Coordinates of N, CA and C in Angstrom, one line a residue:
M1230 N 0.7 -1.4 -0.1 CA 0.0 -0.1 -0.2 C 0.9 1.2 0.0
A1231 N 0.9 2.4 -0.8 CA 1.6 3.3 -0.4 C 0.5 4.5 -1.1
L1232 N 1.5 5.2 -0.6 CA 0.4 6.9 -0.1 C 1.3 7.8 -0.3
V1233 N 0.8 8.8 -1.4 CA 1.8 10.0 -1.3 C 0.6 11.0 -0.8
A1234 N 1.1 12.1 0.0 CA 0.8 12.7 0.7 C 1.2 14.1 0.9
S1235 N 0.5 15.5 1.2 CA 0.2 17.0 0.8 C 0.9 17.7 2.4
L1236 N 1.7 16.5 3.2 CA 2.5 17.1 3.7 C 3.5 17.6 3.6
P1237 N 4.0 19.3 3.8 CA 4.9 19.7 3.1 C 6.0 19.5 4.4
V1238 N 7.1 19.1 3.8 CA 8.8 18.9 4.4 C 9.7 19.6 3.8
V1239 N 9.3 20.9 3.7 CA 10.6 21.0 2.6 C 11.3 21.5 3.8
A1240 N 13.0 21.2 3.2 CA 14.0 21.2 4.4 C 14.3 22.7 4.3
K1241 N 15.2 23.1 5.6 CA 15.3 25.1 5.1 C 16.9 24.7 4.2
Q1242 N 16.7 25.1 3.3 CA 17.8 25.4 2.3 C 18.4 25.8 2.8
S1243 N 18.6 26.7 3.2 CA 20.0 27.7 3.8 C 20.8 27.1 4.9
D1244 N 20.2 25.6 5.2 CA 20.9 24.7 6.0 C 22.5 24.3 5.3
R1245 N 21.7 24.0 3.9 CA 23.4 23.0 2.4 C 24.2 24.1 3.1
N1246 N 24.1 25.1 2.9 CA 25.2 26.5 3.2 C 26.3 26.0 4.4
E1247 N 25.9 25.4 5.3 CA 26.3 25.2 6.5 C 27.3 24.2 7.0
P1248 N 28.2 24.0 7.9 CA 29.1 23.0 8.1 C 28.2 21.9 8.7
V1249 N 28.4 20.7 8.6 CA 28.3 19.5 8.5 C 29.3 19.2 10.0
D1250 N 28.9 19.2 11.2 CA 29.3 18.7 12.3 C 29.1 17.6 12.9
V1251 N 30.3 16.7 13.3 CA 29.5 15.1 13.4 C 30.1 14.8 14.9
H1252 N 29.6 14.4 16.1 CA 30.3 13.8 17.3 C 29.5 12.5 16.9
S1253 N 30.5 11.5 17.9 CA 30.7 10.6 18.1 C 31.4 9.9 19.2
K1254 N 31.4 8.6 19.4 CA 32.6 7.7 20.3 C 33.9 7.9 19.7
S1255 N 33.0 6.9 18.2 CA 34.7 6.6 17.4 C 34.1 6.4 15.7
F1256 N 35.3 6.8 15.6 CA 35.3 6.6 13.8 C 35.9 5.8 13.3
D1257 N 35.9 5.5 12.2 CA 36.7 4.7 11.3 C 36.5 5.6 9.3
G1258 N 37.7 5.6 8.8 CA 37.7 6.4 7.6 C 38.7 7.8 8.2
S1259 N 38.1 8.5 6.2 CA 38.9 9.4 6.7 C 38.7 10.6 5.5
Q1260 N 38.8 11.5 5.4 CA 38.1 12.6 4.5 C 38.8 12.6 3.2
Q1261 N 38.7 11.3 2.0 CA 39.3 11.8 0.9 C 38.3 11.2 0.0
P1262 N 39.2 12.0 -1.0 CA 37.5 11.9 -1.8 C 37.0 10.5 -2.5
N1263 N 35.3 10.9 -2.4 CA 34.8 9.4 -3.0 C 34.9 8.6 -1.5
G1264 N 35.4 8.8 -0.6 CA 35.3 7.8 0.5 C 34.2 7.8 1.1
K1265 N 34.5 7.1 2.5 CA 33.2 6.8 3.6 C 34.1 6.9 4.8
V1266 N 32.9 7.3 5.6 CA 33.6 7.5 7.4 C 31.9 6.8 7.9
I1267 N 32.7 6.1 9.0 CA 31.6 5.0 10.0 C 31.7 5.4 11.3
W1268 N 31.4 6.4 11.8 CA 30.8 6.5 12.8 C 30.1 5.9 14.1
T1269 N 30.8 5.7 15.5 CA 29.9 4.9 15.9 C 29.5 5.0 17.9
T1270 N 28.4 4.7 18.3 CA 28.2 5.3 19.7 C 27.8 6.0 19.6
N1271 N 26.5 6.8 20.3 CA 25.9 8.3 20.7 C 26.7 9.1 19.5
V1272 N 25.8 9.0 17.7 CA 26.7 9.6 16.5 C 25.7 11.1 16.9
I1273 N 25.8 12.4 16.9 CA 25.0 13.1 16.3 C 25.8 14.2 15.4
L1274 N 25.2 14.2 14.5 CA 25.4 14.8 13.2 C 24.5 16.2 12.7
T1275 N 25.4 16.9 12.6 CA 24.4 18.4 12.6 C 24.4 19.4 11.4
Q1276 N 23.7 19.9 10.4 CA 24.0 20.8 9.3 C 22.6 22.1 9.6
G1277 N 23.4 23.4 10.4 CA 22.1 23.9 10.5 C 21.3 24.1 11.3
T1278 N 20.2 23.4 10.6 CA 19.0 22.9 11.8 C 18.5 22.0 11.3
L1279 N 18.9 21.2 10.5 CA 18.9 19.5 11.1 C 20.1 18.7 11.6
K1280 N 19.1 17.6 12.5 CA 20.2 16.9 13.5 C 19.6 15.7 13.5
I1281 N 20.5 15.0 13.0 CA 20.3 13.4 13.0 C 21.2 12.9 13.7
T1282 N 20.5 11.7 14.7 CA 21.1 10.9 15.4 C 21.0 9.8 15.9
G1283 N 21.9 8.6 16.2 CA 21.6 7.0 15.9 C 22.6 6.6 16.8
D1284 N 22.8 5.3 16.7 CA 24.2 4.4 17.3 C 25.3 4.5 16.0
K1285 N 24.9 4.4 15.1 CA 25.8 4.4 14.2 C 25.5 5.0 13.0
A1286 N 26.6 5.5 12.5 CA 26.2 6.5 10.6 C 27.3 6.1 9.9
T1287 N 27.0 5.7 8.8 CA 27.7 6.1 7.7 C 27.9 7.3 6.6
G1288 N 28.9 8.2 6.5 CA 28.7 9.0 5.5 C 29.6 8.9 4.6
Y1289 N 28.9 8.9 3.0 CA 29.3 9.0 1.8 C 30.0 10.2 1.2
L1290 N 31.3 10.5 0.8 CA 31.7 11.4 0.1 C 31.9 11.7 -1.5
D1291 N 31.9 12.8 -1.9 CA 32.0 13.0 -3.2 C 33.0 12.9 -3.5
A1292 N 34.0 13.5 -5.2 CA 35.0 14.5 -5.1 C 35.5 15.5 -5.0
D1293 N 34.2 16.1 -4.3 CA 35.0 17.3 -3.7 C 34.8 16.8 -1.9
N1294 N 34.6 15.8 -1.6 CA 35.0 15.1 -0.4 C 33.5 16.3 0.6
N1295 N 32.4 16.1 -0.3 CA 31.2 17.0 0.6 C 30.1 15.2 0.9
I1296 N 29.8 15.1 2.0 CA 28.7 14.3 2.0 C 27.3 14.2 1.3
T1297 N 27.7 13.5 0.6 CA 26.3 13.4 0.0 C 25.2 12.4 0.2
R1298 N 25.5 11.7 1.6 CA 25.1 10.1 1.7 C 25.2 10.7 2.7
V1299 N 23.9 10.2 4.2 CA 24.4 9.2 4.7 C 23.3 8.0 5.4
V1300 N 23.5 7.3 6.4 CA 22.8 6.3 6.4 C 23.1 5.6 8.3
V1301 N 22.2 5.9 8.7 CA 22.4 5.8 9.9 C 21.2 5.0 10.5
D1302 N 21.6 4.3 12.1 CA 20.8 3.3 12.5 C 21.2 3.4 13.5
G1303 N 19.1 3.3 14.4 CA 19.4 3.4 15.6 C 18.0 3.0 16.2
K1304 N 18.0 3.3 17.5 CA 17.3 2.3 18.4 C 16.0 3.2 19.2
P1305 N 15.7 4.1 18.3 CA 15.4 4.8 17.3 C 16.7 5.6 16.6
A1306 N 16.7 5.9 15.2 CA 17.8 6.9 14.7 C 16.7 7.9 14.6
T1307 N 17.3 9.5 14.4 CA 16.1 10.2 14.5 C 16.9 11.4 14.1
I1308 N 15.4 12.4 13.3 CA 15.7 13.4 12.4 C 15.2 14.3 12.8
H1309 N 15.7 15.6 12.9 CA 15.2 16.8 13.3 C 15.7 18.1 12.8
Q1310 N 14.3 18.6 11.7 CA 15.0 20.2 10.9 C 13.9 20.8 10.9
L1311 N 14.1 22.4 10.9 CA 13.1 23.5 10.4 C 12.9 23.1 8.6
D1312 N 11.6 24.3 8.8 CA 11.1 23.8 7.3 C 12.0 25.3 6.6
E1313 N 10.9 26.1 6.0 CA 11.3 27.0 5.4 C 10.8 28.3 6.6
Q1314 N 9.7 28.0 7.2 CA 8.2 28.3 7.9 C 8.9 28.4 9.0
N1315 N 10.0 27.6 9.5 CA 11.2 28.0 10.8 C 10.0 26.9 11.3
E1316 N 9.0 25.7 10.8 CA 8.3 24.9 11.8 C 9.1 23.4 11.7
P1317 N 9.1 23.0 12.5 CA 9.9 21.2 13.0 C 9.3 20.4 11.9
M1318 N 10.2 19.4 11.4 CA 10.0 18.4 11.3 C 10.5 16.9 12.0
D1319 N 10.0 16.4 12.8 CA 10.5 15.6 14.1 C 10.9 14.4 12.9
G1320 N 11.2 13.3 13.1 CA 11.5 11.7 12.3 C 12.1 10.9 13.4
Q1321 N 11.8 9.6 13.6 CA 12.1 8.6 14.0 C 11.9 7.4 13.1
A1322 N 13.0 6.4 13.0 CA 12.9 4.9 12.9 C 14.4 4.2 13.0
L1323 N 14.3 2.5 12.5 CA 15.3 1.7 12.9 C 16.7 2.3 12.4
N1324 N 16.3 2.6 10.9 CA 17.2 3.1 9.9 C 16.7 4.3 9.1
I1325 N 17.5 5.5 9.2 CA 17.3 6.9 8.1 C 18.8 6.8 7.4
D1326 N 17.9 7.2 5.7 CA 18.9 6.6 4.4 C 18.6 8.3 3.8
Y1327 N 19.7 9.2 4.3 CA 19.1 10.7 3.9 C 19.9 10.3 2.8
K1328 N 19.4 11.2 1.5 CA 20.5 10.8 0.1 C 20.7 12.5 -0.1
V1329 N 21.5 13.5 0.3 CA 21.3 14.4 0.6 C 21.3 15.2 -1.0
D1330 N 22.3 14.8 -1.9 CA 22.7 15.8 -3.4 C 20.9 14.8 -3.8
Q1331 N 20.1 14.3 -3.4 CA 19.2 13.9 -4.4 C 17.9 14.6 -3.6
D1332 N 18.0 15.3 -2.4 CA 16.8 15.6 -1.6 C 15.8 14.6 -1.1
F1333 N 15.8 13.2 -0.9 CA 15.1 13.0 -0.3 C 15.6 12.0 1.1
A1334 N 14.7 11.3 2.1 CA 15.4 10.5 3.4 C 14.5 9.4 3.1
V1335 N 14.7 8.6 3.6 CA 14.0 7.0 3.4 C 14.2 6.4 5.3
L1336 N 12.9 6.7 5.9 CA 12.7 6.5 7.0 C 12.6 4.5 7.3
T1337 N 12.9 3.8 7.7 CA 12.7 2.5 7.5 C 12.3 1.8 9.1
G1338 N 11.4 0.9 9.3 CA 11.4 0.1 10.5 C 10.9 0.9 11.7
N1339 N 9.3 0.9 11.4 CA 8.3 1.7 12.9 C 8.8 3.1 12.4
A1340 N 8.8 3.5 11.0 CA 9.0 4.7 11.0 C 8.4 6.2 11.1
K1341 N 8.0 7.1 11.9 CA 7.1 8.1 12.4 C 8.0 9.9 11.8
V1342 N 7.0 10.3 11.6 CA 7.3 11.6 11.2 C 6.2 12.7 11.4
K1343 N 6.5 13.5 12.1 CA 5.7 14.5 13.1 C 6.3 15.7 12.6
Q1344 N 4.8 16.9 12.3 CA 5.5 18.2 12.0 C 3.6 18.6 12.9
P1345 N 4.6 19.5 14.2 CA 2.8 19.2 14.8 C 1.9 20.3 14.1
V1346 N 2.4 21.1 13.1 CA 1.8 22.2 13.1 C 0.6 21.6 11.8
K1347 N 1.4 20.8 11.5 CA 0.7 19.9 9.8 C 0.0 18.4 10.2
G1348 N 1.1 17.8 10.8 CA 0.6 16.0 11.2 C 0.9 15.2 10.9
S1349 N 1.4 14.1 11.0 CA 2.3 13.2 11.3 C 2.0 11.8 10.6
A1350 N 2.8 10.6 9.9 CA 2.2 9.7 9.5 C 3.2 8.7 10.0
E1351 N 3.1 7.2 10.1 CA 3.7 6.6 10.5 C 3.5 5.1 9.3
G1352 N 4.4 4.4 9.2 CA 4.0 3.1 9.2 C 5.5 2.7 8.6
D1353 N 5.9 1.3 8.1 CA 7.1 0.6 7.7 C 8.1 1.5 7.1
K1354 N 8.0 1.9 6.1 CA 8.8 3.1 5.5 C 8.5 4.2 5.0
L1355 N 8.3 5.1 5.1 CA 8.1 6.8 4.8 C 9.3 7.0 4.2
T1356 N 9.1 7.8 3.0 CA 10.0 8.6 1.8 C 9.5 10.1 1.6
Y1357 N 10.8 10.5 2.4 CA 10.2 12.1 2.6 C 10.8 13.0 1.2
N1358 N 10.6 13.8 0.5 CA 11.8 14.6 -1.0 C 11.5 15.9 0.2
T1359 N 12.5 16.3 0.7 CA 13.0 18.0 0.9 C 12.7 18.5 -0.6
K1360 N 12.8 18.3 -1.0 CA 12.9 19.9 -2.2 C 11.8 19.5 -2.8
D1361 N 10.4 19.0 -3.5 CA 9.1 19.0 -4.0 C 8.0 18.5 -2.7
S1362 N 8.1 18.6 -1.8 CA 7.3 18.4 -0.2 C 6.2 16.8 -0.6
T1363 N 7.2 16.0 -1.5 CA 6.5 14.7 -0.9 C 6.4 14.1 -0.4
M1364 N 5.5 13.4 -0.1 CA 5.5 12.1 1.3 C 4.9 10.8 0.7
T1365 N 5.6 9.6 1.1 CA 5.0 8.8 0.3 C 5.4 7.6 1.6
G1366 N 4.7 6.7 1.7 CA 4.5 5.9 3.2 C 4.4 4.3 2.1
E1367 N 4.7 3.5 3.2 CA 4.2 2.0 2.7 C 4.1 1.1 3.8
S1368 N 3.0 0.2 3.6 CA 3.4 -0.8 5.0 C 3.4 -2.1 4.3
N1369 N 4.7 -3.2 5.2 CA 4.8 -4.4 4.4 C 4.1 -5.6 5.8
G1370 N 3.7 -5.4 6.4 CA 3.8 -5.9 7.9 C 2.0 -5.8 7.9
A1371 N 1.1 -6.3 9.0 CA 0.0 -5.9 9.3 C -1.2 -4.8 9.6
A1372 N 0.6 -3.9 10.2 CA 0.1 -2.4 10.6 C -0.1 -1.5 9.8
P1373 N -1.1 -0.4 9.5 CA -1.2 -0.1 8.0 C -0.4 0.9 7.9
V1374 N -0.4 2.5 7.3 CA 0.2 3.1 7.1 C -1.1 4.5 7.7
H1375 N -0.4 5.0 8.9 CA -1.6 5.9 9.1 C -1.1 7.5 9.3
M1376 N -1.8 8.1 9.1 CA -1.5 9.7 9.2 C -2.7 10.7 9.4
T1377 N -2.0 11.9 10.6 CA -3.2 12.4 11.1 C -2.7 13.9 10.1
F1378 N -4.7 14.4 10.5 CA -3.9 15.6 9.9 C -4.4 16.5 10.4
Q1379 N -3.5 18.1 10.8 CA -4.0 18.9 11.8 C -5.1 19.7 10.8
P1380 N -6.1 20.7 12.0 CA -6.9 21.2 11.5 C -6.1 22.7 11.0
K1381 N -7.0 23.1 10.6 CA -6.0 25.0 10.5 C -6.7 25.1 11.2
N1382 N -5.9 26.5 11.9 CA -6.1 26.8 12.9 C -7.4 28.3 12.7
K1383 N -8.3 28.1 13.5 CA -9.2 28.8 13.2 C -9.4 30.6 14.0
P1384 N -9.7 31.5 13.5 CA -9.3 32.6 14.4 C -10.2 32.1 15.7
A1385 N -9.9 32.5 16.9 CA -10.6 32.2 18.7 C -11.8 33.6 18.2
A1386 N -12.8 32.2 18.8 CA -14.0 33.2 19.3 C -13.8 34.2 20.4
A1387 N -14.3 35.2 19.9 CA -14.4 36.4 21.1 C -14.8 35.9 22.3
P1388 N -14.3 36.6 23.8 CA -14.7 35.8 24.7 C -16.0 36.1 25.4
A1389 N -16.8 35.2 25.9 CA -17.8 35.7 26.2 C -17.7 36.8 27.4
T1390 N -19.3 37.4 27.4 CA -18.8 38.9 28.1 C -20.2 37.8 29.9
P1391 N -19.4 38.3 30.5 CA -19.7 37.7 31.8 C -21.6 38.5 32.0
A1392 N -22.2 37.9 32.2 CA -23.7 38.5 33.1 C -23.8 39.3 34.0
T1393 N -24.2 40.8 33.6 CA -23.8 41.6 34.9 C -25.1 41.5 35.7
P1394 N -24.7 41.2 37.2 CA -26.0 40.6 37.8 C -27.1 41.9 38.4
A1395 N -28.3 40.9 38.3 CA -28.9 42.5 39.0 C -29.2 43.3 39.9
P1396 N -29.3 44.2 40.0 CA -29.4 44.9 41.5 C -30.2 44.5 42.4
D1397 N -29.7 44.5 43.8 CA -29.8 44.7 44.6 C -31.1 45.3 44.9
T1398 N -32.5 44.5 44.9 CA -33.6 45.3 45.6 C -34.4 45.6 46.8
K1399 N -33.5 44.5 47.8 CA -34.0 43.6 49.2 C -33.7 45.5 49.9
K1400 N -33.8 46.2 51.0 CA -34.2 47.1 51.7 C -33.1 46.0 52.7
P1401 N -32.2 46.7 53.7 CA -31.7 46.5 54.9 C -32.6 46.4 56.1

């Protein structure tokens, strides 16, 4: 079962101009063109408003030594980013495969994406495109794909005015 949703998840494009910062207990690899680096234990990767966490992350580098893809495993692995309206998007899954150069991330294994103002989605596999605001979801097991849409904010009703008490007509 596949589902295309209109939950906008456009990542903040200015994040791409920020440096990538990675913290972990250890790493293996080098910053070589077309290389790969594996970070393990308490991995935290940030770039602007983007924050990805997990137990293990593998970063793939291009010929210019830029990270083009990050594959993160965790219990769960998480992803957080603000969109162009500074609204948060939070995702979690057992595996997150973020193909930076292709503008999409695939969350697999008990995947969940939440946007407090817009809604949420859950499924075995969620794929969101950070460039064109589309998301797909699928379920391979017994549990269905599930989505919740938040209602548009309605103008608040004017507060009710308290009733004026009747004048006291009793004489002492």
